[in-house]
Amino acid sequence: MGTKGKEIVGVDVGNLIEMLNKALADEWLAYYQYWIGAKVIRGPIRGEAVTELEQHALDELRHAGMLVVRIIQLGGTPILKPEDWYKLTNCGYDAPVDPAVKRVLEQNVKGEQCAIGVYRAMIDAVKDKDDVTYNMALEILSNEVEHEEDLQALLEDIALIK
Ligand code: FE
Ligand code: FE
Ligand code: MG
């Protein structure tokens, strides 16, 4: 990476790269959970739910890209093997084995709540120490907060169906 760019990072770069790779594992698993969920989901307001799940899948994939850019800037190696997603993930993977809309949305809410915690912790770790990672984590956190609210709003709509 750029030497001056690395010099201004006030945290242990190895630990930071590890934290970024763990978040990268989460984003890939979240991407697939949304992507496959959008295909198998069945039940009330399915169309609206599919639109939301597909949008979120694209956001998670974009987050994965942002993390990889930062890992490489820091001189790290991003996860190269999918098997490492499971080894490094913070938030895990919830297979949508029950395709009911409500169940799939609830699983994804749980994932978003975990992601919010992950980026909250990343922000705390780099605040005033690594502005570039801070900025990235802040942007991702705002997306995850929006995702949680979108899903919970859909669940509220479903609860109103008589
Ligand atoms: Fe994400
Ligand atoms: Fe999300
Ligand atoms: Mg949305």
mmCIF file of C-alpha atoms and ligand atoms in Angstrom:
data_model
loop_
_atom_site.group_PDB
_atom_site.id
_atom_site.type_symbol
_atom_site.label_atom_id
_atom_site.label_comp_id
_atom_site.label_asym_id
_atom_site.label_seq_id
_atom_site.Cartn_x
_atom_site.Cartn_y
_atom_site.Cartn_z
ATOM 1 C CA MET A 1 0.000 0.000 0.000
ATOM 2 C CA GLY A 2 0.997 3.657 -0.021
ATOM 3 C CA THR A 3 3.594 4.135 2.692
ATOM 4 C CA LYS A 4 2.288 7.477 3.969
ATOM 5 C CA GLY A 5 -1.258 6.128 3.855
ATOM 6 C CA LYS A 6 -0.199 3.301 6.145
ATOM 7 C CA GLU A 7 1.904 5.519 8.410
ATOM 8 C CA ILE A 8 -1.116 7.611 9.410
ATOM 9 C CA VAL A 9 -3.070 4.556 10.611
ATOM 10 C CA GLY A 10 -3.000 4.726 14.425
ATOM 11 C CA VAL A 11 -4.075 1.154 15.143
ATOM 12 C CA ASP A 12 -2.386 -2.230 14.712
ATOM 13 C CA VAL A 13 -2.734 -2.852 10.977
ATOM 14 C CA GLY A 14 -2.730 -6.666 11.295
ATOM 15 C CA ASN A 15 -5.647 -6.580 13.741
ATOM 16 C CA LEU A 16 -7.471 -4.094 11.565
ATOM 17 C CA ILE A 17 -7.095 -6.287 8.458
ATOM 18 C CA GLU A 18 -8.426 -9.242 10.467
ATOM 19 C CA MET A 19 -11.439 -7.178 11.533
ATOM 20 C CA LEU A 20 -12.065 -6.113 7.935
ATOM 21 C CA ASN A 21 -11.790 -9.705 6.665
ATOM 22 C CA LYS A 22 -14.271 -10.901 9.289
ATOM 23 C CA ALA A 23 -16.714 -8.227 8.113
ATOM 24 C CA LEU A 24 -16.017 -9.308 4.508
ATOM 25 C CA ALA A 25 -17.067 -12.876 5.428
ATOM 26 C CA ASP A 26 -20.280 -11.473 6.943
ATOM 27 C CA GLU A 27 -21.065 -9.424 3.844
ATOM 28 C CA TRP A 28 -20.695 -12.379 1.452
ATOM 29 C CA LEU A 29 -22.881 -14.597 3.618
ATOM 30 C CA ALA A 30 -25.437 -11.778 3.974
ATOM 31 C CA TYR A 31 -25.358 -11.266 0.203
ATOM 32 C CA TYR A 32 -26.146 -14.923 -0.449
ATOM 33 C CA GLN A 33 -28.765 -15.115 2.308
ATOM 34 C CA TYR A 34 -30.643 -12.191 0.709
ATOM 35 C CA TRP A 35 -30.075 -13.374 -2.857
ATOM 36 C CA ILE A 36 -31.297 -16.911 -2.296
ATOM 37 C CA GLY A 37 -34.051 -15.693 0.069
ATOM 38 C CA ALA A 38 -35.442 -13.519 -2.732
ATOM 39 C CA LYS A 39 -35.703 -16.616 -4.938
ATOM 40 C CA VAL A 40 -37.368 -19.027 -2.500
ATOM 41 C CA ILE A 41 -39.610 -16.693 -0.485
ATOM 42 C CA ARG A 42 -43.375 -17.431 -0.499
ATOM 43 C CA GLY A 43 -46.406 -15.743 1.039
ATOM 44 C CA PRO A 44 -48.072 -12.356 1.603
ATOM 45 C CA ILE A 45 -46.549 -9.206 0.010
ATOM 46 C CA ARG A 46 -44.020 -11.449 -1.690
ATOM 47 C CA GLY A 47 -43.422 -8.948 -4.508
ATOM 48 C CA GLU A 48 -42.505 -6.130 -2.137
ATOM 49 C CA ALA A 49 -40.333 -8.425 -0.064
ATOM 50 C CA VAL A 50 -38.465 -9.699 -3.138
ATOM 51 C CA THR A 51 -37.722 -6.120 -4.266
ATOM 52 C CA GLU A 52 -36.337 -5.254 -0.833
ATOM 53 C CA LEU A 53 -34.285 -8.453 -0.495
ATOM 54 C CA GLU A 54 -32.769 -7.982 -3.954
ATOM 55 C CA GLN A 55 -31.816 -4.359 -3.148
ATOM 56 C CA HIS A 56 -30.237 -5.417 0.104
ATOM 57 C CA ALA A 57 -28.314 -8.212 -1.611
ATOM 58 C CA LEU A 58 -26.766 -5.644 -3.951
ATOM 59 C CA ASP A 59 -25.903 -3.372 -1.009
ATOM 60 C CA GLU A 60 -24.148 -6.235 0.812
ATOM 61 C CA LEU A 61 -22.142 -7.044 -2.300
ATOM 62 C CA ARG A 62 -21.130 -3.393 -2.551
ATOM 63 C CA HIS A 63 -20.073 -3.443 1.111
ATOM 64 C CA ALA A 64 -17.910 -6.497 0.357
ATOM 65 C CA GLY A 65 -16.240 -4.495 -2.414
ATOM 66 C CA MET A 66 -15.595 -1.518 -0.110
ATOM 67 C CA LEU A 67 -13.976 -3.795 2.489
ATOM 68 C CA VAL A 68 -11.721 -5.439 -0.095
ATOM 69 C CA VAL A 69 -10.523 -2.053 -1.371
ATOM 70 C CA ARG A 70 -9.571 -1.049 2.183
ATOM 71 C CA ILE A 71 -7.908 -4.405 2.981
ATOM 72 C CA ILE A 72 -5.725 -4.067 -0.113
ATOM 73 C CA GLN A 73 -4.904 -0.424 0.679
ATOM 74 C CA LEU A 74 -3.662 -1.593 4.072
ATOM 75 C CA GLY A 75 -1.422 -4.189 2.463
ATOM 76 C CA GLY A 76 -3.602 -7.134 3.485
ATOM 77 C CA THR A 77 -4.961 -10.115 1.589
ATOM 78 C CA PRO A 78 -8.730 -10.327 1.325
ATOM 79 C CA ILE A 79 -10.384 -13.719 1.907
ATOM 80 C CA LEU A 80 -9.550 -15.818 -1.149
ATOM 81 C CA LYS A 81 -11.452 -19.011 -0.356
ATOM 82 C CA PRO A 82 -15.202 -19.225 0.308
ATOM 83 C CA GLU A 83 -14.549 -21.830 3.017
ATOM 84 C CA ASP A 84 -12.998 -19.003 5.056
ATOM 85 C CA TRP A 85 -16.331 -17.144 5.091
ATOM 86 C CA TYR A 86 -17.602 -19.677 7.621
ATOM 87 C CA LYS A 87 -14.378 -19.617 9.623
ATOM 88 C CA LEU A 88 -14.237 -15.837 9.956
ATOM 89 C CA THR A 89 -17.873 -14.725 10.090
ATOM 90 C CA ASN A 90 -19.201 -12.796 13.105
ATOM 91 C CA CYS A 91 -22.851 -13.069 12.141
ATOM 92 C CA GLY A 92 -23.058 -16.537 10.578
ATOM 93 C CA TYR A 93 -25.548 -17.668 7.976
ATOM 94 C CA ASP A 94 -29.244 -18.416 8.431
ATOM 95 C CA ALA A 95 -30.459 -20.674 5.616
ATOM 96 C CA PRO A 96 -34.005 -19.781 4.537
ATOM 97 C CA VAL A 97 -35.202 -23.376 4.938
ATOM 98 C CA ASP A 98 -38.677 -22.095 5.827
ATOM 99 C CA PRO A 99 -39.599 -19.888 2.838
ATOM 100 C CA ALA A 100 -42.470 -18.068 4.622
ATOM 101 C CA VAL A 101 -42.055 -14.301 4.055
ATOM 102 C CA LYS A 102 -42.286 -13.524 7.758
ATOM 103 C CA ARG A 103 -39.657 -16.105 8.686
ATOM 104 C CA VAL A 104 -37.195 -14.994 5.997
ATOM 105 C CA LEU A 105 -37.622 -11.332 6.991
ATOM 106 C CA GLU A 106 -37.062 -12.186 10.647
ATOM 107 C CA GLN A 107 -33.861 -14.064 9.823
ATOM 108 C CA ASN A 108 -32.591 -11.076 7.882
ATOM 109 C CA VAL A 109 -33.508 -8.647 10.685
ATOM 110 C CA LYS A 110 -31.344 -10.762 12.979
ATOM 111 C CA GLY A 111 -28.487 -10.537 10.467
ATOM 112 C CA GLU A 112 -28.828 -6.766 10.188
ATOM 113 C CA GLN A 113 -28.808 -6.374 13.958
ATOM 114 C CA CYS A 114 -25.587 -8.363 14.091
ATOM 115 C CA ALA A 115 -24.092 -6.247 11.271
ATOM 116 C CA ILE A 116 -25.012 -3.048 13.112
ATOM 117 C CA GLY A 117 -23.041 -4.331 16.118
ATOM 118 C CA VAL A 118 -20.054 -5.258 13.932
ATOM 119 C CA TYR A 119 -19.786 -1.801 12.321
ATOM 120 C CA ARG A 120 -20.505 -0.035 15.600
ATOM 121 C CA ALA A 121 -17.483 -1.877 17.070
ATOM 122 C CA MET A 122 -15.341 -1.121 13.989
ATOM 123 C CA ILE A 123 -16.163 2.583 14.266
ATOM 124 C CA ASP A 124 -15.191 2.564 17.945
ATOM 125 C CA ALA A 125 -11.913 0.787 17.132
ATOM 126 C CA VAL A 126 -10.753 3.255 14.475
ATOM 127 C CA LYS A 127 -12.286 6.556 15.601
ATOM 128 C CA ASP A 128 -9.612 9.305 15.530
ATOM 129 C CA LYS A 129 -7.060 6.632 14.484
ATOM 130 C CA ASP A 130 -7.919 5.667 10.910
ATOM 131 C CA ASP A 131 -10.163 8.188 9.170
ATOM 132 C CA VAL A 132 -10.466 6.242 5.916
ATOM 133 C CA THR A 133 -11.734 3.053 7.585
ATOM 134 C CA TYR A 134 -13.888 5.195 9.881
ATOM 135 C CA ASN A 135 -15.555 6.855 6.908
ATOM 136 C CA MET A 136 -16.156 3.514 5.190
ATOM 137 C CA ALA A 137 -17.581 1.875 8.325
ATOM 138 C CA LEU A 138 -19.872 4.868 8.920
ATOM 139 C CA GLU A 139 -21.288 4.610 5.408
ATOM 140 C CA ILE A 140 -21.868 0.871 5.748
ATOM 141 C CA LEU A 141 -23.436 1.299 9.208
ATOM 142 C CA SER A 142 -25.967 3.812 7.843
ATOM 143 C CA ASN A 143 -26.953 1.274 5.161
ATOM 144 C CA GLU A 144 -27.364 -1.513 7.725
ATOM 145 C CA VAL A 145 -29.530 0.706 9.935
ATOM 146 C CA GLU A 146 -31.699 1.448 6.897
ATOM 147 C CA HIS A 147 -31.886 -2.269 6.029
ATOM 148 C CA GLU A 148 -33.097 -3.194 9.506
ATOM 149 C CA GLU A 149 -35.818 -0.554 9.363
ATOM 150 C CA ASP A 150 -36.950 -1.570 5.855
ATOM 151 C CA LEU A 151 -37.380 -5.189 6.960
ATOM 152 C CA GLN A 152 -39.139 -4.310 10.196
ATOM 153 C CA ALA A 153 -41.526 -2.022 8.272
ATOM 154 C CA LEU A 154 -42.433 -4.961 6.003
ATOM 155 C CA LEU A 155 -43.004 -7.150 9.069
ATOM 156 C CA GLU A 156 -45.326 -4.465 10.486
ATOM 157 C CA ASP A 157 -47.280 -4.453 7.210
ATOM 158 C CA ILE A 158 -47.623 -8.234 7.331
ATOM 159 C CA ALA A 159 -48.848 -8.073 10.921
ATOM 160 C CA LEU A 160 -51.666 -5.727 9.751
ATOM 161 C CA ILE A 161 -52.961 -8.186 7.137
ATOM 162 C CA LYS A 162 -56.226 -9.701 8.337
HETATM 163 FE FE FE B 1 -23.651 -4.977 4.589
HETATM 164 FE FE FE B 2 -27.491 -5.041 5.441
HETATM 165 MG MG MG B 3 -33.997 -1.329 1.491
#
